[in-house]
mmCIF file of C-alpha atoms in Angstrom:
data_model
loop_
_atom_site.group_PDB
_atom_site.id
_atom_site.type_symbol
_atom_site.label_atom_id
_atom_site.label_comp_id
_atom_site.label_asym_id
_atom_site.label_seq_id
_atom_site.Cartn_x
_atom_site.Cartn_y
_atom_site.Cartn_z
ATOM 1 C CA UNK A 1 20.355 -4.845 -8.861
ATOM 2 C CA UNK A 2 21.736 -8.374 -9.087
ATOM 3 C CA UNK A 3 20.469 -11.030 -11.509
ATOM 4 C CA UNK A 4 19.929 -14.274 -9.549
ATOM 5 C CA UNK A 5 18.330 -16.512 -12.164
ATOM 6 C CA UNK A 6 17.407 -16.511 -15.830
ATOM 7 C CA UNK A 7 15.097 -19.150 -17.326
ATOM 8 C CA UNK A 8 11.994 -19.736 -19.457
ATOM 9 C CA UNK A 9 8.393 -20.065 -18.382
ATOM 10 C CA UNK A 10 6.296 -22.968 -19.669
ATOM 11 C CA UNK A 11 4.788 -20.674 -22.302
ATOM 12 C CA UNK A 12 8.221 -19.699 -23.612
ATOM 13 C CA UNK A 13 8.449 -16.236 -22.081
ATOM 14 C CA UNK A 14 11.705 -15.249 -20.426
ATOM 15 C CA UNK A 15 11.916 -15.077 -16.623
ATOM 16 C CA UNK A 16 14.520 -13.177 -14.648
ATOM 17 C CA UNK A 17 14.805 -13.034 -10.862
ATOM 18 C CA UNK A 18 16.585 -10.007 -9.400
ATOM 19 C CA UNK A 19 17.708 -9.050 -5.931
ATOM 20 C CA UNK A 20 18.269 -5.542 -4.613
ATOM 21 C CA UNK A 21 19.922 -5.140 -1.210
ATOM 22 C CA UNK A 22 20.193 -1.735 0.430
ATOM 23 C CA UNK A 23 22.221 0.067 1.597
ATOM 24 C CA UNK A 24 24.109 -0.286 -1.714
ATOM 25 C CA UNK A 25 27.197 1.542 -2.916
ATOM 26 C CA UNK A 26 25.695 1.609 -6.427
ATOM 27 C CA UNK A 27 22.594 3.628 -7.359
ATOM 28 C CA UNK A 28 19.342 1.663 -7.380
ATOM 29 C CA UNK A 29 17.995 1.458 -10.966
ATOM 30 C CA UNK A 30 15.335 4.079 -11.525
ATOM 31 C CA UNK A 31 13.007 1.596 -13.224
ATOM 32 C CA UNK A 32 13.014 -0.567 -10.086
ATOM 33 C CA UNK A 33 12.225 2.444 -7.911
ATOM 34 C CA UNK A 34 9.371 3.441 -10.195
ATOM 35 C CA UNK A 35 7.948 -0.080 -10.224
ATOM 36 C CA UNK A 36 7.972 -0.533 -6.463
ATOM 37 C CA UNK A 37 6.524 2.850 -5.544
ATOM 38 C CA UNK A 38 3.899 2.852 -8.310
ATOM 39 C CA UNK A 39 2.544 -0.679 -7.766
ATOM 40 C CA UNK A 40 2.045 -1.246 -4.073
ATOM 41 C CA UNK A 41 -0.743 -3.784 -4.426
ATOM 42 C CA UNK A 42 -3.457 -1.906 -2.577
ATOM 43 C CA UNK A 43 -4.537 0.481 -5.311
ATOM 44 C CA UNK A 44 -7.911 -1.184 -5.899
ATOM 45 C CA UNK A 45 -8.994 -0.176 -2.400
ATOM 46 C CA UNK A 46 -8.697 3.508 -1.598
ATOM 47 C CA UNK A 47 -9.104 2.847 2.118
ATOM 48 C CA UNK A 48 -5.500 1.626 2.081
ATOM 49 C CA UNK A 49 -4.147 4.946 0.837
ATOM 50 C CA UNK A 50 -2.340 5.595 4.133
ATOM 51 C CA UNK A 51 -0.464 2.293 3.916
ATOM 52 C CA UNK A 52 0.318 2.890 0.247
ATOM 53 C CA UNK A 53 1.921 6.212 1.011
ATOM 54 C CA UNK A 54 3.861 4.788 3.934
ATOM 55 C CA UNK A 55 5.443 2.094 1.765
ATOM 56 C CA UNK A 56 6.246 4.567 -0.985
ATOM 57 C CA UNK A 57 8.083 6.747 1.500
ATOM 58 C CA UNK A 58 9.739 3.715 3.070
ATOM 59 C CA UNK A 59 11.190 2.494 -0.209
ATOM 60 C CA UNK A 60 12.378 5.936 -1.207
ATOM 61 C CA UNK A 61 14.252 6.081 2.095
ATOM 62 C CA UNK A 62 15.577 2.544 1.739
ATOM 63 C CA UNK A 63 16.752 3.049 -1.834
ATOM 64 C CA UNK A 64 18.630 6.135 -0.698
ATOM 65 C CA UNK A 65 20.495 3.937 1.789
ATOM 66 C CA UNK A 66 18.897 5.441 4.895
ATOM 67 C CA UNK A 67 16.779 2.506 6.022
ATOM 68 C CA UNK A 68 17.577 -0.776 7.724
ATOM 69 C CA UNK A 69 19.041 -3.734 5.811
ATOM 70 C CA UNK A 70 16.529 -4.342 3.022
ATOM 71 C CA UNK A 71 16.287 -7.277 0.624
ATOM 72 C CA UNK A 72 13.909 -6.870 -2.312
ATOM 73 C CA UNK A 73 13.277 -9.663 -4.830
ATOM 74 C CA UNK A 74 11.510 -9.040 -8.115
ATOM 75 C CA UNK A 75 10.488 -11.284 -11.000
ATOM 76 C CA UNK A 76 10.643 -9.905 -14.522
ATOM 77 C CA UNK A 77 8.735 -11.534 -17.401
ATOM 78 C CA UNK A 78 9.750 -10.501 -20.924
ATOM 79 C CA UNK A 79 11.234 -7.282 -19.576
ATOM 80 C CA UNK A 80 8.237 -6.343 -17.383
ATOM 81 C CA UNK A 81 8.353 -6.468 -13.598
ATOM 82 C CA UNK A 82 5.713 -8.989 -12.576
ATOM 83 C CA UNK A 83 6.055 -9.871 -8.871
ATOM 84 C CA UNK A 84 7.979 -9.005 -5.743
ATOM 85 C CA UNK A 85 8.659 -9.967 -2.131
ATOM 86 C CA UNK A 86 10.711 -8.239 0.559
ATOM 87 C CA UNK A 87 12.300 -8.603 3.936
ATOM 88 C CA UNK A 88 14.279 -6.204 6.074
ATOM 89 C CA UNK A 89 15.836 -6.263 9.508
ATOM 90 C CA UNK A 90 17.544 -4.051 12.044
ATOM 91 C CA UNK A 91 21.328 -4.355 11.795
ATOM 92 C CA UNK A 92 21.452 -3.832 15.562
ATOM 93 C CA UNK A 93 18.990 -6.411 16.863
ATOM 94 C CA UNK A 94 18.500 -8.755 13.906
ATOM 95 C CA UNK A 95 14.695 -8.526 14.203
ATOM 96 C CA UNK A 96 12.838 -7.892 10.985
ATOM 97 C CA UNK A 97 9.739 -7.982 8.855
ATOM 98 C CA UNK A 98 8.649 -9.956 5.794
ATOM 99 C CA UNK A 99 6.024 -8.745 3.362
ATOM 100 C CA UNK A 100 5.085 -6.839 0.236
ATOM 101 C CA UNK A 101 4.225 -10.182 -1.306
ATOM 102 C CA UNK A 102 2.509 -9.271 -4.540
ATOM 103 C CA UNK A 103 2.100 -10.586 -8.067
ATOM 104 C CA UNK A 104 0.654 -8.301 -10.727
ATOM 105 C CA UNK A 105 -2.769 -9.676 -11.787
ATOM 106 C CA UNK A 106 -1.771 -10.494 -15.362
ATOM 107 C CA UNK A 107 1.160 -12.637 -14.178
ATOM 108 C CA UNK A 108 -0.554 -14.790 -11.584
ATOM 109 C CA UNK A 109 -0.551 -18.627 -11.538
ATOM 110 C CA UNK A 110 2.852 -18.785 -13.205
ATOM 111 C CA UNK A 111 4.769 -19.889 -10.102
ATOM 112 C CA UNK A 112 6.611 -16.570 -9.794
ATOM 113 C CA UNK A 113 6.168 -16.288 -6.046
ATOM 114 C CA UNK A 114 7.647 -19.737 -5.480
ATOM 115 C CA UNK A 115 10.754 -18.598 -7.357
ATOM 116 C CA UNK A 116 11.036 -15.432 -5.270
ATOM 117 C CA UNK A 117 10.411 -17.138 -1.934
ATOM 118 C CA UNK A 118 13.196 -19.633 -2.570
ATOM 119 C CA UNK A 119 15.817 -16.896 -2.813
ATOM 120 C CA UNK A 120 14.220 -14.776 -0.089
ATOM 121 C CA UNK A 121 14.240 -17.495 2.581
ATOM 122 C CA UNK A 122 17.664 -18.765 1.534
ATOM 123 C CA UNK A 123 19.121 -15.295 1.988
ATOM 124 C CA UNK A 124 17.367 -14.793 5.323
ATOM 125 C CA UNK A 125 18.940 -17.960 6.676
ATOM 126 C CA UNK A 126 22.367 -16.815 5.462
ATOM 127 C CA UNK A 127 21.983 -13.276 6.868
ATOM 128 C CA UNK A 128 22.586 -11.904 10.383
ATOM 129 C CA UNK A 129 18.811 -11.583 10.811
ATOM 130 C CA UNK A 130 17.355 -13.588 13.694
ATOM 131 C CA UNK A 131 13.610 -13.286 13.180
ATOM 132 C CA UNK A 132 11.133 -12.136 10.545
ATOM 133 C CA UNK A 133 7.504 -11.420 11.397
ATOM 134 C CA UNK A 134 4.466 -11.082 9.188
ATOM 135 C CA UNK A 135 0.718 -11.287 9.401
ATOM 136 C CA UNK A 136 -1.961 -12.435 7.013
ATOM 137 C CA UNK A 137 -5.684 -12.996 7.035
ATOM 138 C CA UNK A 138 -5.509 -15.141 3.885
ATOM 139 C CA UNK A 139 -5.467 -18.905 4.473
ATOM 140 C CA UNK A 140 -3.795 -19.625 1.125
ATOM 141 C CA UNK A 141 -1.020 -17.117 1.816
ATOM 142 C CA UNK A 142 -0.508 -18.509 5.327
ATOM 143 C CA UNK A 143 -0.238 -22.039 3.938
ATOM 144 C CA UNK A 144 2.334 -20.903 1.370
ATOM 145 C CA UNK A 145 4.396 -19.187 4.050
ATOM 146 C CA UNK A 146 4.321 -22.284 6.265
ATOM 147 C CA UNK A 147 5.751 -24.320 3.397
ATOM 148 C CA UNK A 148 8.905 -22.181 3.403
ATOM 149 C CA UNK A 149 9.403 -22.245 7.171
ATOM 150 C CA UNK A 150 7.029 -19.735 8.787
ATOM 151 C CA UNK A 151 5.094 -20.697 11.924
ATOM 152 C CA UNK A 152 1.821 -19.466 13.367
ATOM 153 C CA UNK A 153 2.969 -17.511 16.424
ATOM 154 C CA UNK A 154 -0.173 -18.106 18.456
ATOM 155 C CA UNK A 155 -1.916 -20.884 16.549
ATOM 156 C CA UNK A 156 -4.842 -20.754 14.166
ATOM 157 C CA UNK A 157 -4.954 -20.783 10.362
ATOM 158 C CA UNK A 158 -4.239 -17.088 9.855
ATOM 159 C CA UNK A 159 -2.852 -14.201 11.850
ATOM 160 C CA UNK A 160 0.563 -13.456 13.297
ATOM 161 C CA UNK A 161 3.392 -15.536 11.773
ATOM 162 C CA UNK A 162 7.168 -15.671 12.105
ATOM 163 C CA UNK A 163 10.259 -17.452 10.857
ATOM 164 C CA UNK A 164 13.294 -17.796 13.083
ATOM 165 C CA UNK A 165 16.866 -18.648 12.236
ATOM 166 C CA UNK A 166 17.539 -21.974 14.030
ATOM 167 C CA UNK A 167 20.761 -20.548 15.453
ATOM 168 C CA UNK A 168 18.638 -18.341 17.749
ATOM 169 C CA UNK A 169 15.847 -20.679 18.803
ATOM 170 C CA UNK A 170 12.906 -22.631 17.489
ATOM 171 C CA UNK A 171 10.012 -20.246 18.216
ATOM 172 C CA UNK A 172 9.179 -16.587 18.790
ATOM 173 C CA UNK A 173 8.753 -17.299 22.507
ATOM 174 C CA UNK A 174 12.367 -18.432 22.799
ATOM 175 C CA UNK A 175 13.592 -14.995 21.814
ATOM 176 C CA UNK A 176 11.008 -13.244 23.971
ATOM 177 C CA UNK A 177 12.233 -15.057 27.089
ATOM 178 C CA UNK A 178 15.847 -14.162 26.368
ATOM 179 C CA UNK A 179 15.348 -10.542 25.354
ATOM 180 C CA UNK A 180 12.653 -9.405 27.792
ATOM 181 C CA UNK A 181 14.443 -10.563 30.907
ATOM 182 C CA UNK A 182 12.922 -8.114 33.394
ATOM 183 C CA UNK A 183 15.993 -5.877 33.476
ATOM 184 C CA UNK A 184 15.352 -2.116 33.821
ATOM 185 C CA UNK A 185 15.892 0.511 31.149
ATOM 186 C CA UNK A 186 19.599 1.150 30.703
ATOM 187 C CA UNK A 187 19.581 3.516 27.722
ATOM 188 C CA UNK A 188 17.234 6.033 26.082
ATOM 189 C CA UNK A 189 18.067 7.322 22.618
ATOM 190 C CA UNK A 190 16.568 8.816 19.481
ATOM 191 C CA UNK A 191 14.880 6.350 17.180
ATOM 192 C CA UNK A 192 16.228 5.055 13.872
ATOM 193 C CA UNK A 193 14.492 3.525 10.809
ATOM 194 C CA UNK A 194 15.564 0.037 11.868
ATOM 195 C CA UNK A 195 13.835 0.384 15.244
ATOM 196 C CA UNK A 196 10.461 -0.095 13.568
ATOM 197 C CA UNK A 197 11.006 -3.862 13.501
ATOM 198 C CA UNK A 198 11.853 -4.004 17.209
ATOM 199 C CA UNK A 199 8.855 -1.800 18.058
ATOM 200 C CA UNK A 200 6.123 -2.787 15.602
ATOM 201 C CA UNK A 201 6.902 -6.482 15.255
ATOM 202 C CA UNK A 202 8.907 -7.936 18.129
ATOM 203 C CA UNK A 203 7.762 -5.791 21.066
ATOM 204 C CA UNK A 204 4.054 -5.484 20.334
ATOM 205 C CA UNK A 205 3.596 -9.120 19.298
ATOM 206 C CA UNK A 206 5.102 -10.626 22.429
ATOM 207 C CA UNK A 207 2.845 -12.825 24.535
ATOM 208 C CA UNK A 208 2.964 -10.274 27.361
ATOM 209 C CA UNK A 209 1.601 -7.547 25.068
ATOM 210 C CA UNK A 210 -1.203 -9.586 23.501
ATOM 211 C CA UNK A 211 -4.599 -8.064 24.113
ATOM 212 C CA UNK A 212 -3.189 -4.961 25.778
ATOM 213 C CA UNK A 213 -4.967 -1.855 24.446
ATOM 214 C CA UNK A 214 -2.553 0.799 23.208
ATOM 215 C CA UNK A 215 -2.572 3.803 20.952
ATOM 216 C CA UNK A 216 -4.094 7.230 21.285
ATOM 217 C CA UNK A 217 -7.457 8.889 21.460
ATOM 218 C CA UNK A 218 -6.230 12.313 20.352
ATOM 219 C CA UNK A 219 -5.389 14.236 17.175
ATOM 220 C CA UNK A 220 -2.453 11.879 16.603
ATOM 221 C CA UNK A 221 -4.735 8.847 16.176
ATOM 222 C CA UNK A 222 -3.344 8.376 12.659
ATOM 223 C CA UNK A 223 0.018 7.426 14.194
ATOM 224 C CA UNK A 224 -0.843 3.758 14.504
ATOM 225 C CA UNK A 225 2.719 2.432 14.846
ATOM 226 C CA UNK A 226 6.337 3.471 15.254
ATOM 227 C CA UNK A 227 6.840 3.205 11.482
ATOM 228 C CA UNK A 228 4.257 5.949 10.909
ATOM 229 C CA UNK A 229 5.781 8.176 13.599
ATOM 230 C CA UNK A 230 9.185 7.715 11.953
ATOM 231 C CA UNK A 231 7.866 9.178 8.690
ATOM 232 C CA UNK A 232 6.900 12.328 10.575
ATOM 233 C CA UNK A 233 10.315 12.234 12.272
ATOM 234 C CA UNK A 234 11.947 12.028 8.846
ATOM 235 C CA UNK A 235 10.316 15.258 7.650
ATOM 236 C CA UNK A 236 10.969 17.181 10.885
ATOM 237 C CA UNK A 237 7.433 17.041 12.230
ATOM 238 C CA UNK A 238 8.060 14.585 15.069
ATOM 239 C CA UNK A 239 10.581 12.926 17.349
ATOM 240 C CA UNK A 240 10.821 9.199 17.968
ATOM 241 C CA UNK A 241 12.743 7.672 20.867
ATOM 242 C CA UNK A 242 13.329 4.185 22.238
ATOM 243 C CA UNK A 243 14.305 2.737 25.611
ATOM 244 C CA UNK A 244 16.578 -0.313 25.784
ATOM 245 C CA UNK A 245 16.992 -2.684 28.717
ATOM 246 C CA UNK A 246 20.340 -3.949 29.992
ATOM 247 C CA UNK A 247 20.758 -6.452 27.141
ATOM 248 C CA UNK A 248 19.899 -3.941 24.419
ATOM 249 C CA UNK A 249 16.294 -4.980 23.769
ATOM 250 C CA UNK A 250 13.852 -2.171 22.949
ATOM 251 C CA UNK A 251 11.315 -2.410 25.792
ATOM 252 C CA UNK A 252 9.494 0.877 25.129
ATOM 253 C CA UNK A 253 9.207 3.593 22.528
ATOM 254 C CA UNK A 254 7.664 7.033 22.414
ATOM 255 C CA UNK A 255 6.945 9.705 19.857
ATOM 256 C CA UNK A 256 5.979 13.358 19.949
ATOM 257 C CA UNK A 257 4.325 14.765 16.847
ATOM 258 C CA UNK A 258 2.580 17.939 15.714
ATOM 259 C CA UNK A 259 -0.828 16.703 14.566
ATOM 260 C CA UNK A 260 -3.519 19.041 13.299
ATOM 261 C CA UNK A 261 -1.994 21.986 15.124
ATOM 262 C CA UNK A 262 -1.503 20.207 18.448
ATOM 263 C CA UNK A 263 1.593 18.714 20.007
ATOM 264 C CA UNK A 264 0.908 15.123 20.992
ATOM 265 C CA UNK A 265 3.016 12.511 22.769
ATOM 266 C CA UNK A 266 2.371 8.823 23.199
ATOM 267 C CA UNK A 267 4.249 5.668 24.096
ATOM 268 C CA UNK A 268 4.171 1.872 24.215
ATOM 269 C CA UNK A 269 5.897 -0.139 26.939
ATOM 270 C CA UNK A 270 6.488 -3.794 27.760
ATOM 271 C CA UNK A 271 4.516 -4.718 30.942
ATOM 272 C CA UNK A 272 7.632 -5.562 32.986
ATOM 273 C CA UNK A 273 9.012 -2.067 32.365
ATOM 274 C CA UNK A 274 6.067 0.170 33.249
ATOM 275 C CA UNK A 275 8.151 1.658 36.049
ATOM 276 C CA UNK A 276 10.851 2.809 33.627
ATOM 277 C CA UNK A 277 9.121 5.240 31.277
ATOM 278 C CA UNK A 278 9.716 8.589 32.991
ATOM 279 C CA UNK A 279 13.157 9.124 31.452
ATOM 280 C CA UNK A 280 11.858 8.092 28.016
ATOM 281 C CA UNK A 281 8.959 10.568 28.133
ATOM 282 C CA UNK A 282 11.106 13.426 29.412
ATOM 283 C CA UNK A 283 13.765 12.733 26.772
ATOM 284 C CA UNK A 284 11.177 12.626 23.962
ATOM 285 C CA UNK A 285 9.530 15.855 25.110
ATOM 286 C CA UNK A 286 12.890 17.632 25.440
ATOM 287 C CA UNK A 287 13.946 16.623 21.931
ATOM 288 C CA UNK A 288 10.571 17.698 20.519
ATOM 289 C CA UNK A 289 10.853 21.101 22.184
ATOM 290 C CA UNK A 290 14.025 21.674 20.196
ATOM 291 C CA UNK A 291 11.765 21.648 17.109
ATOM 292 C CA UNK A 292 8.796 23.481 18.636
ATOM 293 C CA UNK A 293 9.967 25.425 21.714
ATOM 294 C CA UNK A 294 7.622 26.854 24.285
ATOM 295 C CA UNK A 295 4.549 24.894 23.242
ATOM 296 C CA UNK A 296 2.575 22.515 25.499
ATOM 297 C CA UNK A 297 2.729 18.780 24.748
ATOM 298 C CA UNK A 298 -0.346 16.724 25.550
ATOM 299 C CA UNK A 299 -0.986 13.015 25.808
ATOM 300 C CA UNK A 300 -4.462 11.713 25.019
ATOM 301 C CA UNK A 301 -5.419 8.294 26.399
ATOM 302 C CA UNK A 302 -8.608 6.311 26.774
ATOM 303 C CA UNK A 303 -9.388 5.346 30.369
ATOM 304 C CA UNK A 304 -9.115 1.631 29.445
ATOM 305 C CA UNK A 305 -5.472 1.979 28.311
ATOM 306 C CA UNK A 306 -4.381 0.348 31.548
ATOM 307 C CA UNK A 307 -0.746 -0.289 30.630
ATOM 308 C CA UNK A 308 0.051 3.330 29.783
ATOM 309 C CA UNK A 309 -1.937 4.663 32.726
ATOM 310 C CA UNK A 310 -0.110 2.315 35.102
ATOM 311 C CA UNK A 311 3.239 3.525 33.739
ATOM 312 C CA UNK A 312 2.253 7.193 34.109
ATOM 313 C CA UNK A 313 1.106 6.609 37.681
ATOM 314 C CA UNK A 314 4.462 5.012 38.515
ATOM 315 C CA UNK A 315 6.161 8.025 36.931
ATOM 316 C CA UNK A 316 4.229 10.313 39.288
ATOM 317 C CA UNK A 317 2.241 11.968 36.503
ATOM 318 C CA UNK A 318 -1.353 13.040 37.014
ATOM 319 C CA UNK A 319 -3.955 13.906 34.369
ATOM 320 C CA UNK A 320 -4.780 17.543 33.782
ATOM 321 C CA UNK A 321 -8.263 16.719 32.509
ATOM 322 C CA UNK A 322 -10.688 13.828 32.155
ATOM 323 C CA UNK A 323 -13.719 14.023 29.908
ATOM 324 C CA UNK A 324 -16.357 11.400 30.814
ATOM 325 C CA UNK A 325 -17.829 9.272 28.042
ATOM 326 C CA UNK A 326 -16.074 11.118 25.230
ATOM 327 C CA UNK A 327 -14.839 7.828 23.708
ATOM 328 C CA UNK A 328 -16.891 4.699 23.083
ATOM 329 C CA UNK A 329 -17.072 2.862 26.424
ATOM 330 C CA UNK A 330 -14.307 5.001 27.920
ATOM 331 C CA UNK A 331 -13.359 8.443 29.189
ATOM 332 C CA UNK A 332 -10.733 10.650 27.589
ATOM 333 C CA UNK A 333 -7.778 11.195 29.929
ATOM 334 C CA UNK A 334 -5.360 14.049 29.120
ATOM 335 C CA UNK A 335 -1.845 14.508 30.471
ATOM 336 C CA UNK A 336 0.587 17.366 29.925
ATOM 337 C CA UNK A 337 4.247 16.467 29.523
#
């Protein structure tokens, strides 16, 4: 943990700004680990327990040096951790995420976040990262992010936001045009922790994916994103896989997971690559069968999930069952992989 700045607050208390980058050859201080995983910022609302647990697992992985390239910034007031902000990115693609912006209630309105954001954005611009994404429904937060260089990706006062290193373009759409060039899948491989930024931020927030229903209607409905599937992958309960096009962009990902006693598979694909998913699905299923041999793997989709259904039709796959009206305004369509 590196000390970046030491100063005094207006009330005379001491302020220290620290940075922790992982992977790190030195052990991460235990007190930093305990702070980050014990104060996630959602504890006043139990409905966020799933997200809390995800971030706790994520940081444990990151602090062990198994994640992507993580930058964590924390403010300490009189020896007590008081605020934090974070960004991380894939060392392969340079696409990343910004978030975990939180100030402990008793330390608010002291300007701590301004101090942290200065170092955070400076380091992003000096790093190999190309793009950081985030989202907020808070107008004040969105305004603060815009002040340090973030843009609204699709307009409005709140919602999807991004910041891009000027070396790679001026807007999210610039990178989308370059990366999603219509080329077919050239490589299918097992997923890594860093792939979550390519899958959950860059891929799904492209203009071509906006408004496209995706997800699952089966027992694996809790797997809302790649990042959640990766946690099951980490503990040996799932397999994640990605498909890259000719220029190395992740254009589709899939997971197979054992959920509530059933083996479930699902996938997300960029619209231009719906004809390229067969190899990805077969690869994912084959890797999953190494964990759970001889068991059927099912895919549960709603009948309005047009993108996935189009891809499965192109792959020559037909449903084994369809249950009318079993989902709100849709049928349940079941495939066996």
